[in-house]
CSV table of N, CA and C in Angstrom, one decimal:
chain,number,residue,atom,x,y,z
G,1,MET,N,0.7,-0.9,0.2
G,1,MET,CA,-0.3,-0.3,0.1
G,1,MET,C,0.9,1.2,-0.4
G,2,VAL,N,1.0,1.9,-1.1
G,2,VAL,CA,1.7,2.6,-0.7
G,2,VAL,C,1.2,3.7,-0.5
G,3,ARG,N,1.2,4.8,1.0
G,3,ARG,CA,1.1,6.0,0.5
G,3,ARG,C,1.6,7.2,0.7
G,4,ARG,N,1.5,8.5,1.1
G,4,ARG,CA,2.3,9.9,0.2
G,4,ARG,C,2.0,10.8,1.7
G,5,LEU,N,2.8,11.5,1.0
G,5,LEU,CA,3.4,12.3,2.5
G,5,LEU,C,2.5,13.2,2.8
G,6,LEU,N,2.3,13.9,1.5
G,6,LEU,CA,1.7,15.2,1.7
G,6,LEU,C,0.4,14.6,2.1
G,7,PRO,N,-0.6,14.3,1.8
G,7,PRO,CA,-1.8,13.5,2.9
G,7,PRO,C,-1.8,13.1,3.8
G,8,VAL,N,-0.6,12.5,4.6
G,8,VAL,CA,0.6,12.2,6.3
G,8,VAL,C,-0.2,13.9,6.9
G,9,PHE,N,0.8,14.5,6.2
G,9,PHE,CA,0.5,15.3,6.9
G,9,PHE,C,0.0,16.7,6.6
G,10,LEU,N,-1.5,16.4,5.4
G,10,LEU,CA,-2.4,17.2,5.9
G,10,LEU,C,-3.3,16.9,6.8
G,11,VAL,N,-3.1,15.3,6.7
G,11,VAL,CA,-4.3,15.2,7.9
G,11,VAL,C,-3.9,15.0,10.1
G,12,SER,N,-2.6,15.0,9.6
G,12,SER,CA,-1.9,15.8,11.3
G,12,SER,C,-2.1,17.0,11.2
G,13,VAL,N,-2.6,17.9,10.1
G,13,VAL,CA,-2.1,19.0,10.7
G,13,VAL,C,-4.0,19.5,10.7
G,14,LEU,N,-4.6,19.5,9.4
G,14,LEU,CA,-6.2,19.1,9.6
G,14,LEU,C,-6.8,18.8,10.4
G,15,VAL,N,-6.9,17.6,10.7
G,15,VAL,CA,-7.4,16.3,10.8
G,15,VAL,C,-7.9,16.6,12.4
G,16,LEU,N,-5.9,16.3,13.0
G,16,LEU,CA,-5.9,15.8,14.8
G,16,LEU,C,-6.6,17.3,15.6
G,17,PRO,N,-6.0,18.6,14.3
G,17,PRO,CA,-6.3,19.2,16.1
G,17,PRO,C,-7.7,19.3,16.0
G,18,LEU,N,-8.9,18.9,15.4
G,18,LEU,CA,-10.2,19.3,15.2
G,18,LEU,C,-10.3,18.3,16.2
G,19,SER,N,-9.7,17.6,16.6
G,19,SER,CA,-10.2,16.9,17.2
G,19,SER,C,-10.1,16.6,18.7
G,20,GLY,N,-9.3,17.2,19.6
G,20,GLY,CA,-8.9,18.5,20.4
G,20,GLY,C,-7.4,17.9,20.8
G,21,CYS,N,-7.3,17.1,19.7
G,21,CYS,CA,-5.7,16.9,20.2
G,21,CYS,C,-4.6,18.4,19.9
G,22,ASP,N,-3.2,17.4,20.8
G,22,ASP,CA,-2.3,19.0,20.3
G,22,ASP,C,-1.2,18.9,20.5
G,23,ILE,N,-0.9,18.3,18.5
G,23,ILE,CA,0.1,17.6,17.7
G,23,ILE,C,0.7,18.7,17.3
G,24,GLY,N,1.7,19.2,17.3
G,24,GLY,CA,2.7,19.7,16.9
G,24,GLY,C,3.4,19.5,15.7
G,25,VAL,N,3.0,19.0,14.8
G,25,VAL,CA,4.3,19.0,12.9
G,25,VAL,C,4.5,20.4,12.1
G,26,ASN,N,6.3,19.8,12.6
G,26,ASN,CA,7.2,21.4,11.7
G,26,ASN,C,6.9,20.9,10.0
G,27,SER,N,6.4,21.7,10.0
G,27,SER,CA,6.4,21.4,8.3
G,27,SER,C,8.0,21.8,7.3
G,28,ASP,N,8.7,22.5,8.1
G,28,ASP,CA,9.9,23.1,7.6
G,28,ASP,C,10.9,21.8,8.3
G,29,GLY,N,11.3,20.9,9.2
G,29,GLY,CA,12.3,19.9,9.8
G,29,GLY,C,11.6,20.4,11.6
G,30,PRO,N,12.6,20.1,11.9
G,30,PRO,CA,13.8,20.4,11.9
G,30,PRO,C,14.9,19.0,11.8
G,31,ALA,N,14.7,19.1,10.7
G,31,ALA,CA,16.3,18.0,10.6
G,31,ALA,C,16.8,18.2,9.2
G,32,ALA,N,17.3,17.4,8.3
G,32,ALA,CA,18.4,17.9,6.7
G,32,ALA,C,18.8,16.4,6.0
G,33,ILE,N,19.3,16.7,5.4
G,33,ILE,CA,19.6,15.4,4.6
G,33,ILE,C,20.7,15.9,3.8
G,34,LYS,N,21.8,14.9,4.3
G,34,LYS,CA,22.6,14.5,2.1
G,34,LYS,C,22.8,13.0,2.3
G,35,ARG,N,23.8,12.8,1.5
G,35,ARG,CA,24.0,11.6,0.9
G,35,ARG,C,25.3,11.3,1.2
G,36,GLU,N,25.8,9.8,1.3
G,36,GLU,CA,27.0,9.0,1.8
G,36,GLU,C,26.7,7.8,0.5
G,37,GLY,N,27.3,7.9,-0.9
G,37,GLY,CA,27.3,6.6,-1.6
G,37,GLY,C,26.2,6.9,-2.0
G,38,GLY,N,25.0,5.8,-2.3
G,38,GLY,CA,24.2,5.8,-2.5
G,38,GLY,C,22.8,5.6,-1.4
G,39,SER,N,23.3,5.7,0.1
G,39,SER,CA,22.6,6.5,0.7
G,39,SER,C,22.0,7.1,1.1
G,40,LEU,N,20.7,7.6,2.1
G,40,LEU,CA,21.1,9.4,2.4
G,40,LEU,C,21.2,9.3,3.6
G,41,LEU,N,21.5,10.1,4.1
G,41,LEU,CA,21.1,10.5,6.0
G,41,LEU,C,20.5,11.6,5.6
G,42,VAL,N,19.6,11.0,6.7
G,42,VAL,CA,19.0,11.8,7.6
G,42,VAL,C,18.7,12.2,9.3
G,43,ALA,N,19.3,13.3,9.6
G,43,ALA,CA,19.9,14.3,10.8
G,43,ALA,C,18.5,14.5,11.1
G,44,VAL,N,18.0,14.2,12.2
G,44,VAL,CA,17.1,14.3,13.0
G,44,VAL,C,17.2,15.1,14.0
G,45,CYS,N,16.3,16.4,13.9
G,45,CYS,CA,17.6,17.6,14.9
G,45,CYS,C,16.7,17.5,15.5
G,46,ALA,N,15.6,17.0,16.8
G,46,ALA,CA,15.3,17.4,17.7
G,46,ALA,C,15.1,16.0,18.8
G,47,ASP,N,14.9,16.2,20.6
G,47,ASP,CA,14.2,14.8,20.7
G,47,ASP,C,13.1,14.1,20.1
G,48,MET,N,13.4,12.1,20.5
G,48,MET,CA,11.9,12.5,19.2
G,48,MET,C,12.1,11.1,19.9
G,49,ASN,N,10.7,9.6,20.2
G,49,ASN,CA,10.7,8.4,20.2
G,49,ASN,C,9.9,7.8,19.2
G,50,LEU,N,10.9,8.2,18.0
G,50,LEU,CA,10.1,7.2,16.6
G,50,LEU,C,9.3,6.8,16.7
G,51,SER,N,8.0,6.3,16.3
G,51,SER,CA,7.2,5.2,15.3
G,51,SER,C,7.3,5.0,14.2
G,52,GLN,N,7.7,6.2,13.5
G,52,GLN,CA,7.7,5.9,12.1
G,52,GLN,C,8.5,6.5,10.5
G,53,ILE,N,8.6,6.5,10.1
G,53,ILE,CA,9.7,6.6,9.0
G,53,ILE,C,9.1,6.7,8.3
G,54,LEU,N,8.9,7.8,7.6
G,54,LEU,CA,8.6,7.9,6.0
G,54,LEU,C,9.3,8.4,4.9
G,55,LEU,N,10.5,7.7,3.8
G,55,LEU,CA,10.5,8.4,2.7
G,55,LEU,C,10.1,8.5,1.8
G,56,GLU,N,10.6,9.6,0.9
G,56,GLU,CA,9.5,9.4,-0.2
G,56,GLU,C,10.2,10.8,-1.4
G,57,GLU,N,10.5,9.3,-2.5
G,57,GLU,CA,10.6,10.8,-3.6
G,57,GLU,C,10.1,11.4,-4.6
G,58,ARG,N,9.8,11.8,-5.9
G,58,ARG,CA,9.3,12.3,-6.6
G,58,ARG,C,10.3,12.9,-7.5
G,59,PRO,N,10.3,12.9,-8.6
G,59,PRO,CA,10.7,13.5,-9.8
G,59,PRO,C,10.4,14.9,-9.8
G,60,MET,N,11.0,15.7,-10.7
G,60,MET,CA,10.3,17.3,-10.9
G,60,MET,C,9.9,17.3,-12.0
G,61,SER,N,9.3,16.6,-12.3
G,61,SER,CA,8.0,16.8,-13.1
G,61,SER,C,6.7,17.2,-13.4
G,62,VAL,N,5.9,18.0,-14.1
G,62,VAL,CA,4.8,18.1,-13.4
G,62,VAL,C,3.5,17.2,-13.5
G,63,GLY,N,2.6,16.7,-12.4
G,63,GLY,CA,1.5,15.1,-12.2
G,63,GLY,C,2.7,14.4,-11.7
G,64,SER,N,3.7,14.7,-11.0
G,64,SER,CA,4.8,12.9,-10.8
G,64,SER,C,4.2,13.0,-9.4
G,65,ARG,N,4.5,11.4,-9.0
G,65,ARG,CA,3.8,11.3,-7.8
G,65,ARG,C,5.3,10.1,-7.3
G,66,TRP,N,4.5,10.9,-5.8
G,66,TRP,CA,5.7,10.3,-4.6
G,66,TRP,C,6.7,8.7,-5.1
G,67,ASP,N,7.1,8.9,-4.8
G,67,ASP,CA,8.1,6.7,-4.6
G,67,ASP,C,7.8,6.7,-3.8
G,68,GLN,N,7.7,6.4,-2.0
G,68,GLN,CA,7.8,5.8,-0.9
G,68,GLN,C,9.2,4.9,-1.4
G,69,PHE,N,10.4,5.1,-0.9
G,69,PHE,CA,11.3,3.8,-0.4
G,69,PHE,C,12.1,3.8,0.5
G,70,TRP,N,10.9,4.5,1.3
G,70,TRP,CA,11.0,3.6,3.0
G,70,TRP,C,9.7,3.3,4.0
G,71,ASP,N,9.4,2.7,4.9
G,71,ASP,CA,8.8,3.2,6.1
G,71,ASP,C,8.7,2.1,6.6
G,72,GLY,N,9.3,2.7,7.8
G,72,GLY,CA,10.1,2.1,8.8
G,72,GLY,C,8.9,2.7,9.8
G,73,GLN,N,8.5,1.0,10.5
G,73,GLN,CA,7.3,1.5,11.5
G,73,GLN,C,7.9,0.8,13.1
G,74,GLY,N,7.8,0.9,14.3
G,74,GLY,CA,8.9,0.3,15.8
G,74,GLY,C,8.6,1.2,16.5
G,75,ASN,N,9.7,0.8,17.4
G,75,ASN,CA,10.0,2.3,18.7
G,75,ASN,C,11.6,2.7,18.6
G,76,LEU,N,11.6,3.3,18.5
G,76,LEU,CA,13.5,4.0,17.7
G,76,LEU,C,13.5,5.3,18.6
G,77,VAL,N,14.3,5.5,20.4
G,77,VAL,CA,14.0,7.0,20.4
G,77,VAL,C,16.0,7.5,20.3
G,78,VAL,N,15.3,8.8,19.9
G,78,VAL,CA,16.6,9.5,19.4
G,78,VAL,C,16.4,11.2,19.7
G,79,ALA,N,18.4,11.2,20.2
G,79,ALA,CA,18.0,12.7,21.0
G,79,ALA,C,18.5,13.6,19.5
G,80,ALA,N,18.8,14.2,19.8
G,80,ALA,CA,18.7,15.7,18.1
G,80,ALA,C,19.6,15.8,18.2
G,81,GLY,N,19.9,15.4,17.1
G,81,GLY,CA,21.7,15.1,16.0
G,81,GLY,C,21.9,14.3,16.1
G,82,THR,N,20.3,12.8,16.0
G,82,THR,CA,20.9,11.0,15.3
G,82,THR,C,20.8,11.7,14.1
G,83,ILE,N,21.8,10.8,13.8
G,83,ILE,CA,21.4,10.4,11.7
G,83,ILE,C,21.4,8.8,11.3
G,84,LEU,N,20.3,9.2,11.1
G,84,LEU,CA,19.7,8.5,10.4
G,84,LEU,C,20.3,7.7,9.0
G,85,SER,N,20.4,6.5,8.5
G,85,SER,CA,21.2,6.1,7.2
G,85,SER,C,20.0,4.9,6.8
G,86,THR,N,19.5,5.6,5.7
G,86,THR,CA,18.5,4.2,4.7
G,86,THR,C,19.4,2.9,4.0
G,87,SER,N,20.7,2.5,4.6
G,87,SER,CA,21.3,1.7,4.8
G,87,SER,C,21.2,1.1,6.1
G,88,GLU,N,21.4,1.8,7.2
G,88,GLU,CA,22.1,1.1,8.6
G,88,GLU,C,21.2,1.3,9.7
G,89,PHE,N,19.5,1.3,9.0
G,89,PHE,CA,18.2,1.6,10.2
G,89,PHE,C,18.5,1.1,11.6
G,90,ASP,N,18.4,1.5,12.6
G,90,ASP,CA,19.0,0.5,14.0
G,90,ASP,C,17.5,-0.3,14.1
G,91,PRO,N,17.4,-2.3,14.2
G,91,PRO,CA,16.7,-3.1,14.4
G,91,PRO,C,15.5,-2.6,15.0
G,92,PRO,N,14.9,-1.6,15.9
G,92,PRO,CA,13.5,-1.3,16.7
G,92,PRO,C,12.6,-0.6,15.7
G,93,LEU,N,13.5,-0.5,14.1
G,93,LEU,CA,12.4,0.0,13.9
G,93,LEU,C,12.5,-0.3,12.5
G,94,LEU,N,12.0,-1.3,12.4
G,94,LEU,CA,11.5,-2.3,11.3
G,94,LEU,C,10.8,-2.3,9.9
G,95,PRO,N,11.6,-2.1,9.4
G,95,PRO,CA,11.3,-2.1,7.6
G,95,PRO,C,10.3,-1.9,7.2
G,96,SER,N,8.7,-2.0,6.7
G,96,SER,CA,7.9,-2.4,6.9
G,96,SER,C,7.7,-2.4,4.8
G,97,GLU,N,8.2,-2.0,4.0
G,97,GLU,CA,8.3,-1.6,3.2
G,97,GLU,C,9.7,-0.6,2.9
G,98,HIS,N,10.2,-1.8,2.9
G,98,HIS,CA,12.0,-0.6,1.5
G,98,HIS,C,12.9,-0.9,0.2
G,99,LYS,N,12.5,-0.1,-0.9
G,99,LYS,CA,12.2,-0.2,-2.1
G,99,LYS,C,13.8,-0.3,-2.1
G,100,ALA,N,14.6,0.4,-2.3
G,100,ALA,CA,15.8,0.7,-3.7
G,100,ALA,C,16.3,1.8,-2.6
G,101,ASP,N,17.2,3.0,-2.5
G,101,ASP,CA,18.0,3.5,-2.2
G,101,ASP,C,17.0,4.4,-2.9
G,102,PRO,N,16.6,6.5,-2.9
G,102,PRO,CA,16.4,6.8,-3.8
G,102,PRO,C,17.5,7.3,-4.5
G,103,SER,N,17.0,8.3,-6.0
G,103,SER,CA,17.8,8.2,-6.6
G,103,SER,C,18.8,10.0,-6.5
G,104,MET,N,18.0,10.0,-6.0
G,104,MET,CA,18.5,11.7,-5.0
G,104,MET,C,19.7,12.5,-6.6
G,105,ARG,N,18.7,12.2,-7.4
G,105,ARG,CA,18.5,12.6,-9.1
G,105,ARG,C,18.3,14.7,-8.9
G,106,PRO,N,19.8,15.2,-9.4
G,106,PRO,CA,19.5,16.9,-9.3
G,106,PRO,C,17.2,17.4,-9.7
G,107,GLY,N,17.0,18.5,-9.0
G,107,GLY,CA,15.5,18.5,-9.5
G,107,GLY,C,14.5,17.7,-8.8
G,108,SER,N,15.2,16.4,-7.8
G,108,SER,CA,14.2,15.7,-7.4
G,108,SER,C,13.6,15.8,-6.4
G,109,GLU,N,12.6,15.7,-5.7
G,109,GLU,CA,12.6,16.1,-4.2
G,109,GLU,C,12.4,15.3,-3.1
G,110,ILE,N,12.7,15.3,-2.2
G,110,ILE,CA,11.9,13.8,-0.7
G,110,ILE,C,11.8,14.5,0.2
G,111,GLY,N,11.2,13.3,0.6
G,111,GLY,CA,10.1,14.1,1.6
G,111,GLY,C,10.3,12.6,2.9
G,112,VAL,N,9.9,13.6,4.0
G,112,VAL,CA,11.1,12.8,5.4
G,112,VAL,C,9.5,13.3,6.4
G,113,LEU,N,9.0,11.7,6.5
G,113,LEU,CA,7.6,12.2,7.5
G,113,LEU,C,8.9,11.7,8.8
G,114,LEU,N,8.3,12.0,10.3
G,114,LEU,CA,9.4,11.2,11.5
G,114,LEU,C,7.9,11.6,12.4
G,115,ALA,N,7.3,10.1,12.4
G,115,ALA,CA,6.3,10.5,13.8
G,115,ALA,C,6.5,10.0,15.2
G,116,ASP,N,6.3,10.7,16.0
G,116,ASP,CA,6.6,10.7,17.3
G,116,ASP,C,5.7,9.3,18.3
G,117,HIS,N,6.1,8.8,18.4
G,117,HIS,CA,5.2,7.2,19.4
G,117,HIS,C,3.9,7.6,20.1
G,118,SER,N,3.6,9.2,20.4
G,118,SER,CA,3.0,9.4,21.7
G,118,SER,C,2.1,10.4,21.1
G,119,GLY,N,2.3,10.8,19.2
G,119,GLY,CA,1.1,11.6,18.8
G,119,GLY,C,1.0,12.6,19.3
G,120,ARG,N,2.0,12.9,19.7
G,120,ARG,CA,2.1,14.3,19.3
G,120,ARG,C,3.0,15.3,19.1
G,121,TYR,N,4.2,14.9,18.2
G,121,TYR,CA,4.6,15.9,17.4
G,121,TYR,C,5.3,15.1,16.5
G,122,SER,N,5.6,15.5,15.9
G,122,SER,CA,6.2,14.8,14.0
G,122,SER,C,7.4,15.6,13.8
G,123,ILE,N,7.3,15.2,12.5
G,123,ILE,CA,8.9,16.3,11.5
G,123,ILE,C,8.2,16.1,10.5
G,124,SER,N,7.1,16.8,9.6
G,124,SER,CA,7.0,16.4,7.9
G,124,SER,C,8.1,17.5,7.3
G,125,ALA,N,9.6,16.9,6.5
G,125,ALA,CA,9.7,18.1,4.9
G,125,ALA,C,10.4,18.0,4.7
G,126,SER,N,10.5,19.0,3.7
G,126,SER,CA,11.0,17.9,2.0
G,126,SER,C,11.9,19.1,1.5
G,127,PHE,N,12.4,17.9,0.8
G,127,PHE,CA,13.6,18.9,0.1
G,127,PHE,C,14.1,19.0,-1.3
G,128,MET,N,14.6,20.2,-1.8
G,128,MET,CA,14.3,19.8,-3.2
G,128,MET,C,15.6,19.7,-3.5
G,129,VAL,N,16.8,18.5,-4.4
G,129,VAL,CA,17.2,18.0,-4.6
G,129,VAL,C,18.4,19.6,-5.2
G,130,PRO,N,20.0,19.8,-5.9
G,130,PRO,CA,19.9,21.1,-6.0
G,130,PRO,C,20.5,20.8,-7.4
G,131,GLN,N,20.6,21.3,-8.5
G,131,GLN,CA,21.6,20.8,-9.3
G,131,GLN,C,22.6,20.4,-9.4
G,132,GLY,N,23.4,20.7,-9.2
G,132,GLY,CA,24.0,19.8,-8.5
G,132,GLY,C,24.3,18.7,-7.7
G,133,GLY,N,23.2,18.2,-7.5
G,133,GLY,CA,22.6,16.3,-7.1
G,133,GLY,C,23.3,16.7,-5.5
G,134,LEU,N,22.6,15.5,-4.8
G,134,LEU,CA,22.7,15.8,-3.3
G,134,LEU,C,24.3,15.3,-3.0
G,135,SER,N,24.8,16.5,-2.4
G,135,SER,CA,25.8,17.0,-1.5
G,135,SER,C,26.5,15.7,-0.3
G,136,GLU,N,27.5,14.8,-0.3
G,136,GLU,CA,28.2,13.8,0.4
G,136,GLU,C,29.2,15.2,1.8
G,137,SER,N,29.5,16.1,1.5
G,137,SER,CA,29.8,16.6,2.7
G,137,SER,C,28.9,18.1,3.2
G,138,VAL,N,27.7,18.3,3.1
G,138,VAL,CA,26.8,19.7,3.8
G,138,VAL,C,25.4,19.1,3.9
G,139,TRP,N,25.2,19.7,4.6
G,139,TRP,CA,23.2,18.8,4.7
G,139,TRP,C,22.9,20.9,4.2
G,140,LEU,N,21.7,19.6,4.1
G,140,LEU,CA,20.8,19.9,2.6
G,140,LEU,C,19.7,20.3,4.0
G,141,HIS,N,18.9,21.2,3.5
G,141,HIS,CA,18.0,21.8,4.8
G,141,HIS,C,16.9,21.6,4.1
G,142,PRO,N,15.7,21.9,4.7
G,142,PRO,CA,14.1,22.3,4.2
G,142,PRO,C,14.0,23.2,3.1
G,143,ASP,N,14.8,25.1,3.4
G,143,ASP,CA,14.7,26.1,3.3
G,143,ASP,C,15.4,26.1,2.0
G,144,GLY,N,16.0,25.1,1.6
G,144,GLY,CA,17.5,25.3,0.3
G,144,GLY,C,18.6,25.1,0.7
G,145,SER,N,19.2,26.0,1.9
G,145,SER,CA,19.8,26.1,2.7
G,145,SER,C,20.4,25.2,2.5
G,146,THR,N,22.5,24.7,3.1
G,146,THR,CA,23.3,24.2,3.7
G,146,THR,C,24.6,24.5,4.4
G,147,THR,N,24.4,23.6,5.0
G,147,THR,CA,25.5,23.5,6.8
G,147,THR,C,25.8,22.3,7.3
G,148,GLN,N,27.5,23.0,7.9
G,148,GLN,CA,29.0,22.0,7.5
G,148,GLN,C,27.8,21.3,8.7
G,149,GLU,N,27.5,21.6,9.4
G,149,GLU,CA,26.5,20.5,10.3
G,149,GLU,C,25.0,20.8,10.2
G,150,ALA,N,24.8,19.1,10.8
G,150,ALA,CA,23.2,18.3,10.5
G,150,ALA,C,22.3,19.8,12.0
G,151,CYS,N,22.6,20.1,12.7
G,151,CYS,CA,21.4,20.2,13.4
G,151,CYS,C,22.3,21.9,14.2
G,152,GLY,N,21.9,22.9,14.1
G,152,GLY,CA,22.9,23.6,14.1
G,152,GLY,C,22.0,24.7,15.1
């Protein structure tokens, strides 16, 4: 079953507040990404008790669809600054679906959803891969800026 990042985000933003839940959704992080060989690194820049990590990519073309390449569920406690890799996720967060690593082609968009176990906090971020491609030396942030440090 293919899930899409935007509908999950919209449900979090629109439906949960109406139900009386106090949920915090950060649509622009705090997270950062970079490439390590063929793997994607995701920096989690907040303390979280993760229940799900959903990673998707879509090419830069009109009407393109999100292609989910990782959907991990379980229980994983992370501190701000933790780096997750698509090639080495911890065993407590088992992938229910792991296709190939993303292409990380210039112009593609990478979506990251990090859901907290409590249901009160999640991170949803979208990253546009620059024309030069995704770097191995600097971290890309949702606003398009790059830094040497992932969380700073």
